[in-house]
Tab-separated table of C-alpha atoms in Angstrom:
chain	number	residue	atom	x	y	z
A	1	MET	CA	16.231	29.919	-24.023
A	2	THR	CA	13.302	31.051	-21.929
A	3	MET	CA	11.713	34.452	-22.029
A	4	SER	CA	11.931	36.408	-18.793
A	5	HIS	CA	8.311	35.524	-17.982
A	6	GLU	CA	8.727	31.817	-18.802
A	7	LEU	CA	10.162	29.101	-16.599
A	8	ARG	CA	12.053	26.074	-17.889
A	9	LEU	CA	10.957	22.736	-16.483
A	10	LEU	CA	14.146	21.038	-15.330
A	11	PRO	CA	14.818	17.316	-15.855
A	12	TRP	CA	14.891	16.596	-12.120
A	13	THR	CA	12.555	17.021	-9.201
A	14	GLY	CA	13.016	18.488	-5.772
A	15	PRO	CA	13.417	16.385	-2.617
A	16	ASP	CA	9.636	16.194	-2.233
A	17	GLY	CA	9.128	15.027	-5.834
A	18	LYS	CA	7.762	18.355	-7.038
A	19	PRO	CA	8.972	19.802	-10.363
A	20	CYS	CA	11.898	22.211	-10.448
A	21	PHE	CA	11.977	25.240	-12.730
A	22	LEU	CA	14.662	27.597	-13.974
A	23	SER	CA	14.148	31.254	-14.761
A	24	THR	CA	16.850	32.596	-17.059
A	25	ASP	CA	17.292	34.419	-20.346
A	26	ASP	CA	20.676	32.739	-20.831
A	27	SER	CA	20.439	29.350	-22.561
A	28	ASP	CA	24.179	28.982	-21.992
A	29	SER	CA	24.053	29.454	-18.220
A	30	TYR	CA	25.554	26.770	-16.000
A	31	LEU	CA	22.151	25.401	-14.956
A	32	SER	CA	20.824	25.487	-18.528
A	33	ARG	CA	23.824	23.490	-19.752
A	34	LEU	CA	23.523	21.091	-16.812
A	35	ALA	CA	19.837	20.537	-17.627
A	36	ASP	CA	20.647	20.019	-21.330
A	37	ASN	CA	23.309	17.453	-20.443
A	38	LEU	CA	21.058	15.596	-18.015
A	39	GLU	CA	18.244	15.509	-20.583
A	40	SER	CA	20.675	13.974	-23.065
A	41	VAL	CA	21.772	11.354	-20.523
A	42	GLN	CA	18.159	10.532	-19.629
A	43	LEU	CA	17.175	10.062	-23.272
A	44	GLY	CA	20.248	7.919	-23.916
A	45	MET	CA	19.472	5.744	-20.908
A	46	ALA	CA	15.866	5.355	-22.095
A	47	THR	CA	17.122	4.192	-25.498
A	48	GLU	CA	19.422	1.616	-23.888
A	49	LEU	CA	16.639	0.450	-21.583
A	50	LEU	CA	14.279	0.013	-24.526
A	51	ASP	CA	16.846	-2.187	-26.271
A	52	ARG	CA	17.232	-4.256	-23.094
A	53	ALA	CA	13.452	-4.537	-22.735
A	54	LEU	CA	13.076	-5.816	-26.284
A	55	ASP	CA	15.703	-8.482	-25.622
A	56	MET	CA	14.124	-9.534	-22.332
A	57	LEU	CA	10.628	-9.732	-23.799
A	58	ALA	CA	11.894	-11.847	-26.685
A	59	ASP	CA	13.483	-14.296	-24.229
A	60	ALA	CA	10.922	-16.895	-23.111
A	61	ASP	CA	13.115	-17.700	-20.080
A	62	THR	CA	12.900	-14.208	-18.569
A	63	GLN	CA	11.807	-14.539	-14.943
A	64	PRO	CA	8.766	-12.676	-13.534
A	65	ASP	CA	10.937	-10.805	-11.014
A	66	ASP	CA	13.125	-9.585	-13.870
A	67	LEU	CA	10.036	-8.405	-15.748
A	68	ARG	CA	8.801	-6.508	-12.669
A	69	LEU	CA	12.160	-4.768	-12.354
A	70	LEU	CA	12.062	-4.007	-16.083
A	71	ALA	CA	8.587	-2.484	-15.701
A	72	LYS	CA	9.832	-0.318	-12.817
A	73	ASP	CA	12.847	0.847	-14.839
A	74	LEU	CA	10.708	1.522	-17.925
A	75	THR	CA	8.270	3.540	-15.814
A	76	GLY	CA	11.096	5.738	-14.538
A	77	ALA	CA	12.535	6.182	-18.028
A	78	LEU	CA	9.113	7.074	-19.424
A	79	ARG	CA	8.576	9.622	-16.633
A	80	ASP	CA	11.949	11.241	-17.402
A	81	THR	CA	11.324	11.202	-21.150
A	82	LEU	CA	7.913	12.826	-20.739
A	83	ARG	CA	9.453	15.530	-18.548
A	84	VAL	CA	12.074	16.228	-21.232
A	85	ALA	CA	9.397	16.330	-23.951
A	86	THR	CA	7.222	18.665	-21.885
A	87	SER	CA	10.126	20.986	-21.162
A	88	ARG	CA	11.243	21.092	-24.792
A	89	GLY	CA	7.678	21.565	-25.992
A	90	HIS	CA	7.224	24.561	-23.707
A	91	ARG	CA	10.472	26.083	-24.955
A	92	LEU	CA	9.451	25.565	-28.593
A	93	ALA	CA	6.081	27.202	-27.971
A	94	THR	CA	7.835	30.176	-26.353
A	95	HIS	CA	9.958	30.748	-29.451
A	96	GLU	CA	6.996	30.744	-31.858
């Protein structure tokens, strides 16, 4: 839950790539629940991608193009994970 003067960083960006924020005192609002669910999906996808990356890196036959695509996917997953961590960190700091 955010205080009335705090904004929650959402796990998606706007059309121009800028961060989106939510202002609400209701942690059970539709948008809060949607953000919570998307954060969960993003973290789950990052976990699956990490497992795939470990397998690909262990395989000596992995092609360079596959490694480039893996690096692109890992970069996106890391960006999403950092956004989730930042958002959750701000919310924890607000509660203390």
